[in-house]
Amino acid sequence: MAEIGKDIEKAEAILKKGGLVAIPTETVYGLAGNALNPDAVAKIFSVKSRPNFDPLILHTESIERIEGFVLHIPDSLRQLALSFWPGPLTLLLPKKLIVPDLVTSGLNRVAVRVPNHPLTLKLLSKLEFPLAAPSANPFGYISPTKATHVNDQLGDKIEYILDGGSCHVGLESTIIGLENGQVTVYRLGGLDLQSIEKVVGKVKVMAHSSSNPKSPGMLKSHYAPRKPFILGDLDKLVSSYQKKGTDFAVLSFRKDLSMVPDKRHIQLSRLGDLSEAAKNLFAAMRTLDNMDVSVILSELVPDVGLGKAINDRLKRAAAREE
Ligand code: TXA
Ligand code: MG
């Protein structure tokens, strides 16, 4: 198992020698390595069992540092960066040659972001290189929002997990770029569409396409638990599975279900607060996935604000690759 702690100097030393460290961000934990060192980047792909065609996000502590890795920042995207960094926003920008092709899987844009977590910002400002960091989970599984989640799955493959507590947003960053001059969302995430549209006006959302994905975060089945995950009307689902005699657990938005034992039921937010639901979502999915039941029954949340990104993750969890 990996060591878990808050020692920034230790994380710095491991990263400097080309090793990997799991780092906390406000969205999810990342599996970080020196983005300018192709050996370190290759290690990230192998530890995650991630296919090489799925590019990584480059993390730094400021927009000024990011200018060193991209050819230019279009005005509209700069407005977003100035409004939301540090925060749950990733921008796709034309890359400079200094960024290894392995990081971008050979694409000419690089994904960049300034994460909002005090420990990681401090670490980034001590380093002379940016960090490439995908979510710190095996490819295709639910992203980790606590240090223990990382340890459970990747603990025997990495040396150190920088412990920053529970991620306070709990959903991966919203990914944005320009497509034929139009601001386009490629992945719904922790920054909601209304906030984005207040700054740049109407945006195009391409995040739902499942055929020929431009980024694997767009794959239909991704962020998924191992158990069958069924979405629908919970009252109907529960009574039908009870009749069938199948063991199940329930993930509800705010609903209290008197016919389901408490230990088999997680409510994302009793008060119906979407930020609270987002923060709890992945930990709840993990807990339910590890329960001794055969299926997980769940429901969509209101499709507004962060609810859109939550519903995106719920639908992907329910999707099975054909
Ligand atoms: O919140 C987050 O974004 C977290 C934390 C750790 O920062 N990171 C994260 O990374 O979710 P990852 O690798 O799990 O998801 C990154 C997504 C992938 O779906 C990838 O395909 C897409 O970003 N992506 C990265 N670079 C890209 C590029 N150059 N063009 C298109 N998509 C890209
Ligand atoms: Mg991921």
mmCIF file of N, CA and C and ligand atoms in Angstrom, residues 28 48 50 54 134-141 143-144 172 187 217 222-223, ligand 2:
data_model
loop_
_atom_site.group_PDB
_atom_site.id
_atom_site.type_symbol
_atom_site.label_atom_id
_atom_site.label_comp_id
_atom_site.label_asym_id
_atom_site.label_seq_id
_atom_site.Cartn_x
_atom_site.Cartn_y
_atom_site.Cartn_z
ATOM 1 N N VAL A 28 -11.421 15.773 -8.303
ATOM 2 C CA VAL A 28 -11.132 14.386 -7.923
ATOM 3 C C VAL A 28 -9.616 14.291 -7.704
ATOM 4 N N LYS A 48 -2.424 3.229 -14.676
ATOM 5 C CA LYS A 48 -3.881 3.327 -14.826
ATOM 6 C C LYS A 48 -4.461 2.291 -15.785
ATOM 7 N N ARG A 50 -4.302 2.690 -18.894
ATOM 8 C CA ARG A 50 -5.039 3.619 -19.762
ATOM 9 C C ARG A 50 -4.511 3.518 -21.181
ATOM 10 N N ASP A 54 -5.806 8.149 -25.114
ATOM 11 C CA ASP A 54 -6.586 9.010 -24.212
ATOM 12 C C ASP A 54 -5.665 10.044 -23.550
ATOM 13 N N PRO A 134 -4.196 12.467 -14.836
ATOM 14 C CA PRO A 134 -5.561 11.970 -15.042
ATOM 15 C C PRO A 134 -6.150 11.652 -13.676
ATOM 16 N N SER A 135 -7.431 11.345 -13.621
ATOM 17 C CA SER A 135 -8.007 10.915 -12.355
ATOM 18 C C SER A 135 -7.290 9.631 -11.895
ATOM 19 N N ALA A 136 -7.104 9.498 -10.574
ATOM 20 C CA ALA A 136 -6.263 8.421 -10.029
ATOM 21 C C ALA A 136 -7.047 7.132 -9.791
ATOM 22 N N ASN A 137 -7.646 6.618 -10.866
ATOM 23 C CA ASN A 137 -8.410 5.369 -10.804
ATOM 24 C C ASN A 137 -8.017 4.501 -11.996
ATOM 25 N N PRO A 138 -8.234 3.181 -11.888
ATOM 26 C CA PRO A 138 -8.016 2.359 -13.084
ATOM 27 C C PRO A 138 -8.947 2.842 -14.199
ATOM 28 N N PHE A 139 -8.478 2.781 -15.443
ATOM 29 C CA PHE A 139 -9.230 3.286 -16.594
ATOM 30 C C PHE A 139 -10.665 2.744 -16.610
ATOM 31 N N GLY A 140 -11.636 3.655 -16.775
ATOM 32 C CA GLY A 140 -13.027 3.224 -16.896
ATOM 33 C C GLY A 140 -13.794 3.165 -15.584
ATOM 34 N N TYR A 141 -13.062 3.150 -14.443
ATOM 35 C CA TYR A 141 -13.752 3.042 -13.145
ATOM 36 C C TYR A 141 -14.085 4.441 -12.597
ATOM 37 N N SER A 143 -14.036 7.794 -10.516
ATOM 38 C CA SER A 143 -12.924 8.634 -10.049
ATOM 39 C C SER A 143 -12.876 8.695 -8.523
ATOM 40 N N PRO A 144 -11.649 8.831 -7.950
ATOM 41 C CA PRO A 144 -11.508 8.863 -6.487
ATOM 42 C C PRO A 144 -11.701 10.269 -5.917
ATOM 43 N N GLU A 172 -15.362 15.617 -12.014
ATOM 44 C CA GLU A 172 -14.213 16.061 -12.802
ATOM 45 C C GLU A 172 -14.504 17.439 -13.419
ATOM 46 N N ARG A 187 -16.827 17.942 -22.058
ATOM 47 C CA ARG A 187 -17.204 17.103 -20.909
ATOM 48 C C ARG A 187 -17.915 17.991 -19.908
ATOM 49 N N GLY A 217 -13.298 10.618 -22.437
ATOM 50 C CA GLY A 217 -14.268 11.035 -21.426
ATOM 51 C C GLY A 217 -15.655 11.110 -22.034
ATOM 52 N N HIS A 222 -18.213 4.926 -18.986
ATOM 53 C CA HIS A 222 -16.976 5.426 -18.413
ATOM 54 C C HIS A 222 -17.371 5.829 -17.003
ATOM 55 N N TYR A 223 -16.446 5.982 -16.116
ATOM 56 C CA TYR A 223 -16.784 6.352 -14.733
ATOM 57 C C TYR A 223 -17.752 5.330 -14.136
HETATM 58 MG MG MG B 2 -10.726 9.853 -15.545
#
